[in-house]
mmCIF file of C-alpha atoms in Angstrom:
data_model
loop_
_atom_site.group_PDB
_atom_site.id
_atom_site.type_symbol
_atom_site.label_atom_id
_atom_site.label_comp_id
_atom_site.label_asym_id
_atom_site.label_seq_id
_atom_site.Cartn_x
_atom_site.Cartn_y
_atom_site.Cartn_z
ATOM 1 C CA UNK A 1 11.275 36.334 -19.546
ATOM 2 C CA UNK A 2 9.283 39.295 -20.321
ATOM 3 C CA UNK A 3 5.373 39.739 -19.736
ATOM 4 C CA UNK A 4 4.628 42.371 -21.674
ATOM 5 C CA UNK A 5 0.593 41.894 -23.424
ATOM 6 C CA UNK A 6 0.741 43.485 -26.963
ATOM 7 C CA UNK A 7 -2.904 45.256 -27.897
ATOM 8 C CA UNK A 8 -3.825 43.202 -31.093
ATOM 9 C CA UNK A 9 -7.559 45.143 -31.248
ATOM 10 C CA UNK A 10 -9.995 47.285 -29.469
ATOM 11 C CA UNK A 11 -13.302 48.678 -28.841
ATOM 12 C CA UNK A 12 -14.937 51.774 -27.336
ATOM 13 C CA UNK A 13 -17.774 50.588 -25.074
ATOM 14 C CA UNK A 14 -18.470 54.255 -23.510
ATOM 15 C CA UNK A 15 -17.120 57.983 -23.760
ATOM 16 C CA UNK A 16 -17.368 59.835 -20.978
ATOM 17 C CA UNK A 17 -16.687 63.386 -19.171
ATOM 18 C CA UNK A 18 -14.587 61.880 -16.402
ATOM 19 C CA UNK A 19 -13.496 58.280 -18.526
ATOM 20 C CA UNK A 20 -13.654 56.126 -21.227
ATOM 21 C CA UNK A 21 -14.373 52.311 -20.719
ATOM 22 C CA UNK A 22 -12.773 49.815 -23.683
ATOM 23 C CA UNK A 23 -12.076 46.186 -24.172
ATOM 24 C CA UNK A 24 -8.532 45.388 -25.757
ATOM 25 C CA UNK A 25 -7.117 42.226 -26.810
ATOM 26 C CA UNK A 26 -3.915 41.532 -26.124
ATOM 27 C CA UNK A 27 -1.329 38.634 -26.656
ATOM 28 C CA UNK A 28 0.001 37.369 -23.780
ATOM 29 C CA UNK A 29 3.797 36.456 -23.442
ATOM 30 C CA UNK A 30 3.007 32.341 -24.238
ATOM 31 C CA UNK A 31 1.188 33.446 -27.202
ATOM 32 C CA UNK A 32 -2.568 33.276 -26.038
ATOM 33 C CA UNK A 33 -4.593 35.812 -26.536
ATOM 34 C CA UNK A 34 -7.207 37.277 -23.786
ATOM 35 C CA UNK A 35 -9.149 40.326 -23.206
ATOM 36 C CA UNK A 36 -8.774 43.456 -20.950
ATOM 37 C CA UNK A 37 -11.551 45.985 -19.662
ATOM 38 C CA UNK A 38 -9.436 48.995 -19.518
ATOM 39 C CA UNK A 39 -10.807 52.058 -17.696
ATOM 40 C CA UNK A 40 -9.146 55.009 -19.271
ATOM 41 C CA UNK A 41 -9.605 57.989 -17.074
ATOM 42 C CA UNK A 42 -6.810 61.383 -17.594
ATOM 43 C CA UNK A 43 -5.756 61.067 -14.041
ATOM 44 C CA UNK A 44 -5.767 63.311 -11.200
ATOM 45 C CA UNK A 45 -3.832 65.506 -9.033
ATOM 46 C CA UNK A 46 -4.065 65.829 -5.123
ATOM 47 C CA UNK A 47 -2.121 68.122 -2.270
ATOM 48 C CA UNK A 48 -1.050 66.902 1.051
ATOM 49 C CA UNK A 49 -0.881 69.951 3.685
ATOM 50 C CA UNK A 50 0.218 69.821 7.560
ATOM 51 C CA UNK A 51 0.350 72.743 9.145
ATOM 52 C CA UNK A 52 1.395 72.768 13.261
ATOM 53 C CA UNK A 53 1.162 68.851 13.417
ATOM 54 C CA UNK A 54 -2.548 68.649 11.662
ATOM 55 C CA UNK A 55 -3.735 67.452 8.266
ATOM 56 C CA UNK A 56 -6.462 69.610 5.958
ATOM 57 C CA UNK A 57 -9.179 66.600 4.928
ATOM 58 C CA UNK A 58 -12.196 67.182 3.360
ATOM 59 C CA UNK A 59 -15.323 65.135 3.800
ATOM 60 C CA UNK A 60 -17.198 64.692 1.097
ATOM 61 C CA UNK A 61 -20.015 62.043 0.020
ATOM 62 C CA UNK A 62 -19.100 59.465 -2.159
ATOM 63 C CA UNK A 63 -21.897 58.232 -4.204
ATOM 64 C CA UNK A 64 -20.745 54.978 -5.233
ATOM 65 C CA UNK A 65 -19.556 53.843 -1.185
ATOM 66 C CA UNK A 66 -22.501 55.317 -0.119
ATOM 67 C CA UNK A 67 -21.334 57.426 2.736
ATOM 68 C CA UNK A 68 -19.065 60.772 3.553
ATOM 69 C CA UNK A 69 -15.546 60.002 3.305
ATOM 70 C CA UNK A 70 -12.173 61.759 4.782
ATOM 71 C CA UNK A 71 -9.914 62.362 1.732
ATOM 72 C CA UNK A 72 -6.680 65.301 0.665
ATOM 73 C CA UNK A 73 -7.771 67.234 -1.569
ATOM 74 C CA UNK A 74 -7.947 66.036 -4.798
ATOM 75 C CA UNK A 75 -9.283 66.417 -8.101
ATOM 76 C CA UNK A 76 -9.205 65.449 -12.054
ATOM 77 C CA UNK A 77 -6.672 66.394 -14.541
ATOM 78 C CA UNK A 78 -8.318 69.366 -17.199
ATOM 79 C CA UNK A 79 -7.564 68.889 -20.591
ATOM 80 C CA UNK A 80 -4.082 70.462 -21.187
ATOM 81 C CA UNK A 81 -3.313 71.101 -17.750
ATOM 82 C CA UNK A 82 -0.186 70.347 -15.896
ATOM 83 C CA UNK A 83 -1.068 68.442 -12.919
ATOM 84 C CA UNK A 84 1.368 71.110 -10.304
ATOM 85 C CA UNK A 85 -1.923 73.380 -11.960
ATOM 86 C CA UNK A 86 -4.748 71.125 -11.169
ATOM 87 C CA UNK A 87 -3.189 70.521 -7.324
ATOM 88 C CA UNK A 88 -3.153 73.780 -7.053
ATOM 89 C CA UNK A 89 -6.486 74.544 -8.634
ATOM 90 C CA UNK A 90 -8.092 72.254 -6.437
ATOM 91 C CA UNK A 91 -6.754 72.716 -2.943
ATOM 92 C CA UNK A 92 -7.909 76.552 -3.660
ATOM 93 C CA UNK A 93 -11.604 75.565 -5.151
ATOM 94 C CA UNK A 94 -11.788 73.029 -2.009
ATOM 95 C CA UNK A 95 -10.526 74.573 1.178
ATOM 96 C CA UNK A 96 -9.674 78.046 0.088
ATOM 97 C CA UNK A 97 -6.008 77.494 0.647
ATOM 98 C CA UNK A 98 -3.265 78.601 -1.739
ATOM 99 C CA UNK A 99 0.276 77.281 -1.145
ATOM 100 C CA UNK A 100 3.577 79.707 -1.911
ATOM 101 C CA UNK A 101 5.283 75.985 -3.117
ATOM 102 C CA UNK A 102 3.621 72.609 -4.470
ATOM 103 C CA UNK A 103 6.662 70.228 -4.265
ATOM 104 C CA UNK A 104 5.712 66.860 -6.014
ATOM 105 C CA UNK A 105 5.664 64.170 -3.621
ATOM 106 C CA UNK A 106 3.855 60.969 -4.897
ATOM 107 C CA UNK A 107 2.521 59.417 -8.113
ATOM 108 C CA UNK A 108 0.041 56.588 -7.430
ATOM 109 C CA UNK A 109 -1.461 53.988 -9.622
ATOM 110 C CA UNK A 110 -4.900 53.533 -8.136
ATOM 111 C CA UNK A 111 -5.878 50.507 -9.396
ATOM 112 C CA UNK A 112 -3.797 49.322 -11.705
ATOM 113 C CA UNK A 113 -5.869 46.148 -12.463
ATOM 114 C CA UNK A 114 -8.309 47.604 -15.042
ATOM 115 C CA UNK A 115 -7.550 51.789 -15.479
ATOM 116 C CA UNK A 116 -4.358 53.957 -16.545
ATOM 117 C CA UNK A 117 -5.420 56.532 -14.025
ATOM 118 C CA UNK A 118 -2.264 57.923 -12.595
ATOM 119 C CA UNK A 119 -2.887 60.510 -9.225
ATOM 120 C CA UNK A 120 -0.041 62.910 -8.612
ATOM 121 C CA UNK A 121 0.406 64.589 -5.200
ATOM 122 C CA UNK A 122 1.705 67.506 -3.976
ATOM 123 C CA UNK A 123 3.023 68.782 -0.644
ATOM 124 C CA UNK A 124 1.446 72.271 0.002
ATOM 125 C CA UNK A 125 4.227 74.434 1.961
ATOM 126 C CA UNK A 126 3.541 78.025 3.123
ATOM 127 C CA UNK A 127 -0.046 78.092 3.098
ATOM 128 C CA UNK A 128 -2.298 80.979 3.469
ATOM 129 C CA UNK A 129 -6.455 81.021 3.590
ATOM 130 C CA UNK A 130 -7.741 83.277 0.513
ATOM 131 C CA UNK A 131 -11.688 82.600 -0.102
ATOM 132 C CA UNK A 132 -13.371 78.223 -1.039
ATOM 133 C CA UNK A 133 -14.514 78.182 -4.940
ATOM 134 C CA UNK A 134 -16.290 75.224 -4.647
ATOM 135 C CA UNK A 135 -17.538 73.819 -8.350
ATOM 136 C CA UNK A 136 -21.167 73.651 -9.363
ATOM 137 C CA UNK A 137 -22.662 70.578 -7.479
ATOM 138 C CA UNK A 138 -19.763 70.168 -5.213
ATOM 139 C CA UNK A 139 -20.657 69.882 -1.171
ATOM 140 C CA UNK A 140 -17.546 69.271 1.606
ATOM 141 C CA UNK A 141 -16.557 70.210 4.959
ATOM 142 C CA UNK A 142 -12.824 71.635 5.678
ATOM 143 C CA UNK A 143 -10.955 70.833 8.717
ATOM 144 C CA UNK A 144 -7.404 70.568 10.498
ATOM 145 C CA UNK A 145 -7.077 66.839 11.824
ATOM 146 C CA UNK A 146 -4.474 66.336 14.399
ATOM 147 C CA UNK A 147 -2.234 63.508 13.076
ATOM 148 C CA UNK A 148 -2.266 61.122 15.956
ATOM 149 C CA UNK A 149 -6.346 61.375 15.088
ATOM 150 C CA UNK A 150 -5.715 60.691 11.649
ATOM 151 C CA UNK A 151 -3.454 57.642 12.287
ATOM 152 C CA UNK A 152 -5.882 56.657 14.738
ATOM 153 C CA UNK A 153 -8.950 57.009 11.579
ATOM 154 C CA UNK A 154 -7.130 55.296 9.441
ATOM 155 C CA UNK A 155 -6.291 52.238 11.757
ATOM 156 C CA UNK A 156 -9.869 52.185 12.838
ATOM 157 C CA UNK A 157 -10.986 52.175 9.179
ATOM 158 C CA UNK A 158 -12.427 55.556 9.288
ATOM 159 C CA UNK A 159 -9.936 56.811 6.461
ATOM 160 C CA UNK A 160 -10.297 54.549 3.509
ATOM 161 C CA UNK A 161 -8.835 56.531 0.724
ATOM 162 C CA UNK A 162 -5.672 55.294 -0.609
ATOM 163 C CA UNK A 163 -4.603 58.644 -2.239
ATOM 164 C CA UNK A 164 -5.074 60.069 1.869
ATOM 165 C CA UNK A 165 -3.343 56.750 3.159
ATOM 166 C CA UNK A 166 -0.200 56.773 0.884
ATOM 167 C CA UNK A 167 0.061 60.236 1.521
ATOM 168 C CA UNK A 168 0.328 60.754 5.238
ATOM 169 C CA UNK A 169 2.288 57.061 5.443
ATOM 170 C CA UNK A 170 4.787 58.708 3.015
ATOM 171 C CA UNK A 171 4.814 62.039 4.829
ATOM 172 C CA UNK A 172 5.275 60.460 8.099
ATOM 173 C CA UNK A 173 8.370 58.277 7.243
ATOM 174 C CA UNK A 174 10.263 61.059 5.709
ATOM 175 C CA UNK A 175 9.324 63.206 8.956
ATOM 176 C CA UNK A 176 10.258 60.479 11.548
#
């Protein structure tokens, strides 16, 4: 049997910078029809890098938790951009670094209850330190965390994001 919903309509609630919110109808596989609030964001693009047995995180506030939170490096798609580019792009504007070789490493679907976002992330390799171009509004702190630490911060609940989660579980397994 197949569950695939078929759109049958659809409304813009809100256009955004960052995403667009809509409500879709869709006919479900025993022919009923129900409604989805679809968050439609272009995605994102973040960059893993361990150097000598330590992660770069940056802590950043997070309006919407309400508190500073340990993250990769991360950022959202530009229009037209490729997202090797935006990786790239943002580990430079948010730590400074820029990486000789981004090797894709991850695609994650967020949430995939209500938004399309898609994050892609890279593994920064040969990394040197060139000068932070933070963007306009845009306040973080840079540093190394030894791994065992970050294990330790994400077991203790410290590290939340998923993007940061996957991303060193991943790394870890293939580097057993």
């Amino acid at each position: 049997m197949s569950f695939f919903e078929k759109k049958i309509a659809g409304k813009r609630i809100y256009e955004g910078k960052i995403l667009n919110l809509e409500v879709d109808e869709v006919k479900l596989p025993d022919g009923s029809v129900s409604s989805r609030e679809c968050v439609r964001h272009h995605g994102g693009a973040a960059v893993l890098y361990v150097y000598d047995g330590k992660v770069l995180l940056v802590k950043q506030f997070r309006y919407l938790y309400g508190k500073e939170i340990y993250e990769i490096p991360a950022g959202k798609l530009e229009k037209d951009e490729a997202t090797q580019e935006t990786a790239a792009r943002e580990l430079r504007e948010e730590t400074g670094y820029v990486a000789d070789d981004m090797v894709p490493f991850l695609k994650l679907y967020p949430t995939p209850g209500y938004t399309d976002e898609v994050i892609h992330i890279y593994l920064a390799k040969n990394c040197r330190l060139d000068s932070q171009k933070l963007d306009e509004g845009e306040f973080l702190n840079v540093s190394f965390v030894k791994m065992n630490d970050v294990l330790k911060m994400i077991e203790s609940g410290e590290i939340c994001d998923a993007k940061t989660v996957s991303a060193i579980y991943k790394y870890l397994y293939e580097n057993k």
